[in-house]
Amino acid sequence: MYDLIILGGGPAGYLAAERAGHAKLSTCLFEMNALGGVCLNEGCIPSKALLYSAKVYDYALHGEKYGVKAENASLDHKAVVARRGKVVRTLVSGVGAKMKGAGVTVVKERASIVGRVEGGYEVEAAGQKYQAKRLLIATGSSPSLPPIPGLKEGIEAGYLLTNREVLTLDAVPERLAIIGGGVIGLEMAAYYATAGSKVTVIEMLDHIAGATDREISTMLQKEYEKKGVTFLLSTKVVSIAEGKIACEAGGKPLEVPFDKALVSIGRRANIKGIGLENLGVVTDRAGIVTDNCMRTSVENVYATGDVTGRYMLAHTAYRESEVAINTILGKADRMRYNANPSVIYTQPEVASVGLSEEAAKDAGIDYEVKKLSMRYAGRFVAENEGGDGICKILVDKKHRNILGVHMLGSYSSEIIWGAAEMIENELRVTDAREIIFPHPTVSEIIRETLWEFDDK
């Protein structure tokens, strides 16, 4: 009998397995596909490989702004996709090496929960039974596919794509429609627009980028539109047929032609077909219900990552798994989501942590906001000819602690962790001002924005 069985080898699962293995817990990890899950194989990493190629190509096209001329620059999409595959294989191999180094048993099969046994639980995979004192469920999520007429048929025929297929297209489509203006849709819009597609984004809401601060998302949309991307907001998809998407906006019908279309309406937790009913694990509409120690309703059964339906982000899954393993080991720890950063890896990048203005208003918080152009940071000006961005900070009016930081501009993804630490540690404006920022860096924009607040 193992100390721990883990269902799912994505970020939540493999991180938990590594931590448990190094803590001398005998651990068995089940993953029916490649280690790394959706994030490493079909999401976070391969999309960043594509986006970086687009960034390099964009630099080549506009290098004259920096005194560098490149003639006949072109983007070889097949080479870009081939490099994506190489990056993924390298990292998947690395995860495998980590499992081996931590002494984790990896079973490359789909596992389902059979039920309770004396002293623990039993799962089954490929006709074989395995037992453990504890279970950790990290089965991830899958694309949400609403019952739109023609959607299922389009995916089967290959002209409709999910996040998996859009990363492996062998050619750049002349016309790419994207259903859903969230992170996945926007990142793929960024790559394919740069690669030469005529991109149209169809979004049911009146704004893009989901819960992103509205001012930031509006600015990002304008940047996309400069690159030729068309946005159809407050627009509902009614039906899909090969080559055309029937929509409705303001009560009026409209049609969007396409050669390929990406369906990126969101994701749903993978809670079906894994035997949760055999234990009576409580779920809700989002996924498996857990407490702040990642414990489910069943003793010694934990859940982390996308399957909980809270924040479907790899870095959140990492932290949730650390909390779960620490709880198993008897170490005091709990999950906190108030300083959970999010990033859209477009050009320019968007990075946010903490409360947006909309969220602060909804919560009835009396806040103050200050913002500065990224051009107040010397390095940004040196590296972004003619470009601009913004840093926006929300502060509690009474207590003066930092509530939220939102950024649009280069390096935002690499800077936002510092803002997360400020929020996590409930730093006041005066506390954060005492931090020494390296110069010249784009990160200094946070310090400059903090000095916009009055001393109180």
Coordinates of C-alpha atoms in Angstrom, one line a residue:
M1 CA 0.0 0.0 0.0
Y2 CA 1.3 3.4 -1.0
D3 CA 1.3 6.4 1.2
L4 CA -0.2 8.5 -1.6
I5 CA -1.8 7.9 -5.0
I6 CA -2.2 10.8 -7.3
L7 CA -4.6 10.9 -10.3
G8 CA -3.3 13.2 -13.0
G9 CA 0.2 14.2 -14.1
G10 CA -0.3 17.8 -14.9
P11 CA 1.2 20.7 -12.9
A12 CA -0.9 19.9 -9.8
G13 CA -0.2 16.2 -9.9
Y14 CA 3.5 16.1 -10.8
L15 CA 4.4 18.9 -8.4
A16 CA 2.6 17.1 -5.6
A17 CA 4.3 13.8 -6.5
E18 CA 7.7 15.5 -6.4
R19 CA 7.1 17.1 -3.1
A20 CA 5.7 13.9 -1.6
G21 CA 8.5 11.8 -2.9
H22 CA 11.2 14.0 -1.5
A23 CA 9.3 13.9 1.8
K24 CA 9.7 10.1 1.8
L25 CA 6.1 9.3 1.1
S26 CA 5.8 6.3 -1.2
T27 CA 3.9 7.8 -4.1
C28 CA 2.2 6.5 -7.3
L29 CA 1.2 8.9 -10.0
F30 CA -1.2 8.0 -12.8
E31 CA -1.3 9.8 -16.1
M32 CA -2.8 8.4 -19.3
N33 CA -1.1 10.9 -21.6
A34 CA 2.2 12.6 -21.5
L35 CA 3.5 13.9 -18.2
G36 CA 3.0 17.7 -17.8
G37 CA -0.7 17.7 -18.6
V38 CA -2.5 20.3 -20.7
C39 CA -0.3 23.1 -19.5
L40 CA 3.0 21.6 -20.7
N41 CA 1.7 19.7 -23.7
E42 CA -1.3 21.7 -25.1
G43 CA -1.4 25.1 -23.3
C44 CA 1.0 27.3 -21.3
I45 CA 4.4 26.2 -22.7
P46 CA 3.6 25.5 -26.4
S47 CA 1.6 28.7 -26.8
K48 CA 4.5 30.7 -25.3
A49 CA 6.9 29.1 -27.9
L50 CA 4.6 30.3 -30.7
L51 CA 4.2 33.7 -29.2
Y52 CA 8.0 34.2 -28.8
S53 CA 8.5 33.3 -32.5
A54 CA 5.9 35.9 -33.3
K55 CA 7.7 38.5 -31.1
V56 CA 11.0 37.8 -32.9
Y57 CA 9.3 38.1 -36.3
D58 CA 7.7 41.4 -35.2
Y59 CA 11.1 42.7 -34.1
A60 CA 12.6 41.8 -37.5
L61 CA 9.8 43.6 -39.4
H62 CA 10.2 46.7 -37.3
G63 CA 13.8 46.7 -36.5
E64 CA 14.4 49.9 -38.4
K65 CA 12.9 51.8 -35.4
Y66 CA 16.0 50.7 -33.5
G67 CA 18.5 51.3 -36.3
V68 CA 18.5 47.6 -37.3
K69 CA 17.4 46.7 -40.9
A70 CA 16.4 43.2 -41.9
E71 CA 15.4 42.4 -45.5
N72 CA 12.9 39.9 -46.6
A73 CA 12.0 38.8 -43.1
S74 CA 9.5 35.9 -43.0
L75 CA 7.8 33.6 -40.6
D76 CA 8.1 29.9 -41.3
H77 CA 5.1 28.5 -39.5
K78 CA 6.1 24.9 -39.9
A79 CA 9.5 25.6 -38.4
V80 CA 7.8 27.5 -35.5
V81 CA 5.5 24.5 -34.8
A82 CA 8.5 22.1 -35.0
R83 CA 10.4 24.2 -32.4
R84 CA 7.3 24.2 -30.2
G85 CA 7.4 20.4 -30.3
K86 CA 11.1 20.4 -29.3
V87 CA 10.5 22.7 -26.4
V88 CA 7.6 20.5 -25.1
R89 CA 9.6 17.2 -25.5
T90 CA 12.5 18.7 -23.6
L91 CA 10.3 19.8 -20.7
V92 CA 8.3 16.6 -20.6
S93 CA 11.5 14.7 -20.3
G94 CA 12.5 17.0 -17.5
V95 CA 9.3 16.2 -15.5
G96 CA 10.0 12.5 -16.0
A97 CA 13.5 12.9 -14.6
K98 CA 12.1 14.7 -11.6
M99 CA 9.7 11.9 -10.9
K100 CA 12.5 9.4 -11.1
G101 CA 14.7 11.5 -8.8
A102 CA 11.9 11.8 -6.2
G103 CA 11.3 8.0 -6.3
V104 CA 7.8 8.3 -7.7
T105 CA 6.2 5.4 -9.4
V106 CA 4.6 6.6 -12.7
V107 CA 1.8 4.5 -14.3
K108 CA 0.9 5.7 -17.8
E109 CA -2.7 4.6 -17.6
R110 CA -6.1 6.1 -16.9
A111 CA -7.0 5.4 -13.3
S112 CA -10.4 5.5 -11.5
I113 CA -11.4 5.2 -7.9
V114 CA -12.8 1.9 -6.9
G115 CA -13.6 2.7 -3.3
R116 CA -12.5 2.3 0.3
V117 CA -10.3 -0.6 1.6
E118 CA -9.0 -1.2 5.1
G119 CA -6.5 1.6 5.9
G120 CA -7.1 3.6 2.8
Y121 CA -8.4 3.6 -0.8
E122 CA -8.2 1.5 -4.0
V123 CA -7.9 2.6 -7.6
E124 CA -7.9 0.6 -10.8
A125 CA -5.9 1.1 -14.0
A126 CA -5.7 -1.2 -17.0
G127 CA -7.3 -4.0 -14.9
Q128 CA -4.8 -3.8 -12.1
K129 CA -5.6 -2.6 -8.5
Y130 CA -3.6 -0.2 -6.5
Q131 CA -4.0 0.9 -2.9
A132 CA -2.9 3.9 -0.9
K133 CA -3.6 5.5 2.5
R134 CA -4.4 8.8 0.8
L135 CA -5.6 10.1 -2.6
L136 CA -4.9 13.3 -4.4
I137 CA -7.2 14.1 -7.3
A138 CA -5.5 16.3 -10.0
T139 CA -7.3 15.3 -13.1
G140 CA -7.3 18.8 -14.6
S141 CA -9.8 20.3 -17.0
S142 CA -11.0 20.1 -20.6
P143 CA -12.3 22.6 -23.1
S144 CA -15.9 23.7 -22.5
L145 CA -17.9 22.9 -25.6
P146 CA -21.4 24.4 -25.3
P147 CA -24.4 22.9 -27.3
I148 CA -24.0 25.3 -30.3
P149 CA -25.5 23.7 -33.4
G150 CA -22.7 22.5 -35.7
L151 CA -20.0 22.8 -33.1
K152 CA -19.5 19.0 -32.5
E153 CA -19.6 18.3 -36.2
G154 CA -17.1 21.0 -36.9
I155 CA -14.6 19.6 -34.4
E156 CA -15.0 16.2 -35.8
A157 CA -14.5 17.5 -39.4
G158 CA -11.4 19.5 -38.4
Y159 CA -12.4 23.0 -39.3
L160 CA -13.2 23.9 -35.7
L161 CA -10.2 23.7 -33.3
T162 CA -9.7 23.5 -29.5
N163 CA -6.5 24.7 -27.8
R164 CA -4.9 21.3 -28.7
E165 CA -5.3 21.5 -32.5
V166 CA -4.6 25.3 -32.9
L167 CA -1.1 24.8 -31.7
T168 CA -0.3 22.2 -34.3
L169 CA -1.8 23.6 -37.5
D170 CA 0.5 22.9 -40.4
A171 CA -0.4 26.1 -42.2
V172 CA -1.5 29.6 -41.2
P173 CA -5.2 30.0 -42.1
E174 CA -6.1 33.0 -44.2
R175 CA -9.1 33.7 -42.0
L176 CA -9.2 32.6 -38.4
A177 CA -12.3 33.1 -36.3
I178 CA -11.9 32.8 -32.5
I179 CA -15.0 32.2 -30.4
G180 CA -14.2 33.6 -27.0
G181 CA -12.1 36.6 -26.0
G182 CA -10.4 35.1 -22.9
V183 CA -6.7 34.4 -22.4
I184 CA -6.4 31.4 -24.8
G185 CA -8.3 33.2 -27.5
L186 CA -6.3 36.4 -27.2
E187 CA -2.9 34.7 -27.1
M188 CA -3.7 32.7 -30.3
A189 CA -5.1 35.9 -31.9
A190 CA -1.8 37.5 -31.2
Y191 CA 0.2 34.8 -32.8
Y192 CA -1.9 34.2 -35.9
A193 CA -2.4 37.9 -36.6
T194 CA 1.3 38.3 -36.6
A195 CA 1.7 35.2 -38.7
G196 CA -0.6 36.6 -41.4
S197 CA -4.2 35.5 -40.5
K198 CA -7.1 37.8 -40.8
V199 CA -8.4 37.3 -37.2
T200 CA -11.9 37.9 -35.9
V201 CA -12.6 37.5 -32.2
I202 CA -16.3 36.8 -31.2
E203 CA -17.1 37.5 -27.6
M204 CA -20.4 37.3 -25.8
L205 CA -19.5 39.9 -23.2
D206 CA -19.1 43.6 -23.8
H207 CA -15.3 43.4 -23.1
I208 CA -12.4 41.0 -23.7
A209 CA -10.0 39.3 -21.2
G210 CA -12.6 38.2 -18.7
A211 CA -12.0 39.5 -15.2
T212 CA -9.0 41.6 -16.2
D213 CA -9.3 45.3 -15.0
R214 CA -11.6 46.9 -17.5
E215 CA -9.3 49.9 -18.3
I216 CA -6.4 47.5 -19.0
S217 CA -8.5 45.2 -21.2
T218 CA -9.8 48.2 -23.2
M219 CA -6.2 49.3 -23.9
L220 CA -5.2 45.8 -24.9
Q221 CA -8.1 45.6 -27.4
K222 CA -6.9 48.8 -29.0
E223 CA -3.4 47.4 -29.3
Y224 CA -4.8 44.3 -31.1
E225 CA -6.9 46.4 -33.4
K226 CA -3.8 48.3 -34.5
K227 CA -2.5 44.9 -35.6
G228 CA -5.6 44.2 -37.7
V229 CA -7.7 42.0 -35.3
T230 CA -11.4 42.6 -35.5
F231 CA -13.5 42.3 -32.3
L232 CA -17.2 41.5 -32.3
L233 CA -18.3 42.2 -28.7
S234 CA -21.7 41.5 -27.1
T235 CA -22.1 38.9 -29.9
K236 CA -23.7 35.5 -29.5
V237 CA -22.8 32.5 -31.7
V238 CA -26.0 31.0 -32.9
S239 CA -24.8 28.1 -35.1
I240 CA -21.7 27.0 -37.0
A241 CA -21.3 25.5 -40.5
E242 CA -18.2 24.9 -42.5
G243 CA -16.9 28.3 -43.6
K244 CA -19.3 30.5 -41.7
I245 CA -20.4 31.3 -38.1
A246 CA -23.9 32.6 -37.7
C247 CA -24.1 35.2 -34.9
E248 CA -26.5 37.6 -33.3
A249 CA -25.6 41.1 -32.0
G250 CA -28.1 43.6 -30.7
G251 CA -30.9 41.5 -32.0
K252 CA -29.5 41.5 -35.5
P253 CA -28.0 38.6 -37.4
L254 CA -24.5 38.7 -38.8
E255 CA -22.2 36.1 -40.4
V256 CA -18.5 35.6 -39.9
P257 CA -16.6 33.7 -42.7
F258 CA -13.6 31.6 -41.7
D259 CA -11.2 29.0 -42.9
K260 CA -10.4 27.7 -39.4
A261 CA -12.1 28.6 -36.1
L262 CA -10.8 28.3 -32.5
V263 CA -13.4 27.5 -29.8
S264 CA -12.0 28.9 -26.6
I265 CA -15.1 29.6 -24.4
G266 CA -13.5 28.3 -21.2
R267 CA -12.7 25.0 -19.5
R268 CA -14.6 22.6 -17.2
A269 CA -13.2 20.4 -14.4
N270 CA -12.6 16.7 -15.3
I271 CA -14.7 15.2 -12.5
K272 CA -16.6 12.5 -14.5
G273 CA -15.5 9.0 -15.0
I274 CA -12.9 8.9 -12.2
G275 CA -15.0 7.2 -9.6
L276 CA -15.8 10.1 -7.2
E277 CA -19.2 8.7 -6.7
N278 CA -17.7 5.6 -5.1
L279 CA -16.4 7.7 -2.2
G280 CA -19.1 10.3 -2.1
V281 CA -16.7 13.2 -2.8
V282 CA -18.8 16.5 -2.8
T283 CA -18.7 18.5 -6.0
D284 CA -20.4 21.6 -7.2
R285 CA -20.9 23.3 -10.6
A286 CA -17.2 24.4 -10.7
G287 CA -15.6 21.1 -9.6
I288 CA -14.5 19.3 -6.5
V289 CA -15.2 21.2 -3.3
T290 CA -12.2 21.6 -1.0
D291 CA -11.3 23.6 2.1
N292 CA -8.3 25.9 2.3
C293 CA -6.0 23.0 3.0
M294 CA -7.2 21.3 -0.2
R295 CA -9.1 18.6 1.7
T296 CA -12.2 17.2 0.1
S297 CA -15.4 16.1 2.0
V298 CA -13.8 12.6 2.4
E299 CA -11.0 12.0 4.9
N300 CA -7.5 11.7 3.5
V301 CA -8.7 12.6 0.0
Y302 CA -7.4 15.8 -1.5
A303 CA -7.9 17.7 -4.7
T304 CA -5.8 20.4 -6.4
G305 CA -5.5 22.3 -9.7
D306 CA -8.1 22.8 -12.4
V307 CA -10.3 20.0 -11.0
T308 CA -11.4 22.2 -8.2
G309 CA -12.6 24.8 -10.7
R310 CA -11.3 27.8 -8.7
Y311 CA -8.4 29.3 -10.6
M312 CA -7.4 27.3 -13.7
L313 CA -3.8 28.5 -13.6
A314 CA -0.7 26.3 -13.4
H315 CA 1.0 28.4 -10.8
T316 CA -2.1 28.3 -8.6
A317 CA -2.1 24.5 -9.0
Y318 CA 1.5 24.3 -7.9
R319 CA 0.8 26.2 -4.7
E320 CA -2.4 24.2 -4.0
S321 CA -0.4 21.0 -4.2
E322 CA 2.2 22.3 -1.9
V323 CA -0.5 23.1 0.6
A324 CA -2.0 19.6 0.2
I325 CA 1.3 17.8 0.8
N326 CA 2.2 20.0 3.7
T327 CA -1.2 19.2 5.3
I328 CA -0.5 15.5 4.8
L329 CA 2.9 15.9 6.5
G330 CA 1.3 17.7 9.4
K331 CA 2.8 21.1 8.5
A332 CA 0.6 24.2 9.1
D333 CA -0.3 25.7 5.7
R334 CA -3.4 27.0 4.0
M335 CA -4.3 28.2 0.5
R336 CA -4.8 32.0 0.0
Y337 CA -6.0 33.4 -3.3
N338 CA -5.9 37.1 -2.6
A339 CA -2.5 37.5 -4.2
N340 CA -2.9 35.1 -7.1
P341 CA -1.3 36.7 -10.3
S342 CA -2.6 36.2 -13.8
V343 CA -0.9 37.0 -17.1
I344 CA -1.8 37.3 -20.8
Y345 CA 1.4 36.7 -22.7
T346 CA 0.6 38.9 -25.7
Q347 CA 2.7 41.8 -27.0
P348 CA 2.3 43.9 -24.9
E349 CA 1.9 41.6 -21.9
V350 CA -0.8 42.0 -19.4
A351 CA -0.2 41.1 -15.7
S352 CA -2.5 41.5 -12.8
V353 CA -2.7 40.6 -9.1
G354 CA -5.2 41.4 -6.4
L355 CA -8.4 43.4 -6.8
S356 CA -9.4 45.2 -10.0
E357 CA -11.5 48.4 -9.8
E358 CA -14.6 46.4 -10.7
A359 CA -13.9 43.8 -8.0
A360 CA -13.2 46.5 -5.3
K361 CA -16.5 48.3 -6.2
D362 CA -18.4 45.0 -6.0
A363 CA -16.9 44.3 -2.6
G364 CA -17.8 47.7 -1.3
I365 CA -14.2 48.6 -0.6
D366 CA -13.3 52.3 -0.3
Y367 CA -10.2 52.5 -2.4
E368 CA -7.9 54.9 -4.1
V369 CA -6.2 54.4 -7.5
K370 CA -3.2 55.9 -9.2
K371 CA -1.7 55.1 -12.6
L372 CA 1.3 56.0 -14.7
S373 CA 2.4 55.5 -18.2
M374 CA 5.1 52.9 -18.7
R375 CA 7.1 55.7 -20.3
Y376 CA 8.0 56.8 -16.8
A377 CA 10.4 53.8 -16.7
G378 CA 13.7 54.6 -18.5
R379 CA 14.3 51.0 -19.7
F380 CA 10.8 50.8 -21.2
V381 CA 11.4 53.9 -23.3
A382 CA 14.9 52.6 -24.4
E383 CA 13.3 49.3 -25.6
N384 CA 9.9 50.3 -26.9
E385 CA 10.2 52.9 -29.6
G386 CA 6.9 54.7 -29.8
G387 CA 5.2 52.2 -27.5
D388 CA 3.3 52.8 -24.3
G389 CA 1.7 50.9 -21.5
I390 CA 0.3 51.5 -18.0
C391 CA 0.8 50.6 -14.3
K392 CA -2.3 50.9 -12.2
I393 CA -2.3 50.4 -8.4
L394 CA -5.3 50.2 -6.0
V395 CA -4.8 51.1 -2.3
D396 CA -7.2 50.8 0.6
K397 CA -8.1 54.4 1.5
K398 CA -8.2 53.8 5.2
H399 CA -5.4 51.4 5.9
R400 CA -3.2 52.3 2.9
N401 CA -2.3 48.7 2.1
I402 CA -2.0 47.7 -1.5
L403 CA -5.0 45.9 -2.9
G404 CA -4.2 45.4 -6.6
V405 CA -1.6 46.0 -9.3
H406 CA -2.4 45.9 -13.0
M407 CA 0.1 46.3 -15.8
L408 CA 0.2 46.5 -19.6
G409 CA 3.6 46.5 -21.1
S410 CA 6.8 44.6 -21.7
Y411 CA 8.2 42.4 -18.9
S412 CA 4.9 42.7 -16.9
S413 CA 4.8 38.9 -16.5
E414 CA 8.3 38.9 -14.9
I415 CA 7.5 41.8 -12.6
I416 CA 4.1 40.9 -11.2
W417 CA 5.4 38.4 -8.6
G418 CA 6.9 41.4 -6.7
A419 CA 3.5 43.0 -6.6
A420 CA 2.0 39.7 -5.4
E421 CA 4.4 39.7 -2.5
M422 CA 3.4 43.2 -1.6
I423 CA -0.3 42.2 -1.5
E424 CA 0.5 38.9 0.3
N425 CA 2.3 40.7 3.0
E426 CA -0.3 43.4 3.2
L427 CA 2.3 46.1 2.6
R428 CA 1.2 49.7 2.9
V429 CA 2.3 52.3 0.4
T430 CA 4.9 53.7 2.7
D431 CA 6.3 50.1 3.3
A432 CA 6.6 49.3 -0.4
R433 CA 8.3 52.6 -1.2
E434 CA 11.2 51.5 1.0
I435 CA 12.0 48.6 -1.4
I436 CA 15.0 49.2 -3.6
F437 CA 14.3 48.5 -7.3
P438 CA 17.2 47.9 -9.6
H439 CA 17.8 50.6 -12.2
P440 CA 17.2 50.8 -15.1
T441 CA 14.3 48.2 -15.1
V442 CA 10.7 48.4 -16.2
S443 CA 9.8 47.2 -12.7
E444 CA 10.6 50.7 -11.4
I445 CA 7.2 51.7 -12.7
I446 CA 5.7 50.2 -9.6
R447 CA 7.8 52.4 -7.4
E448 CA 7.1 55.5 -9.5
T449 CA 3.3 54.8 -9.3
L450 CA 3.5 54.3 -5.5
W451 CA 4.9 57.8 -5.1
E452 CA 1.9 59.2 -6.9
F453 CA -0.1 58.5 -3.7
D454 CA -0.3 61.2 -1.0
D455 CA 1.2 60.4 2.4
K456 CA -1.6 59.7 4.9

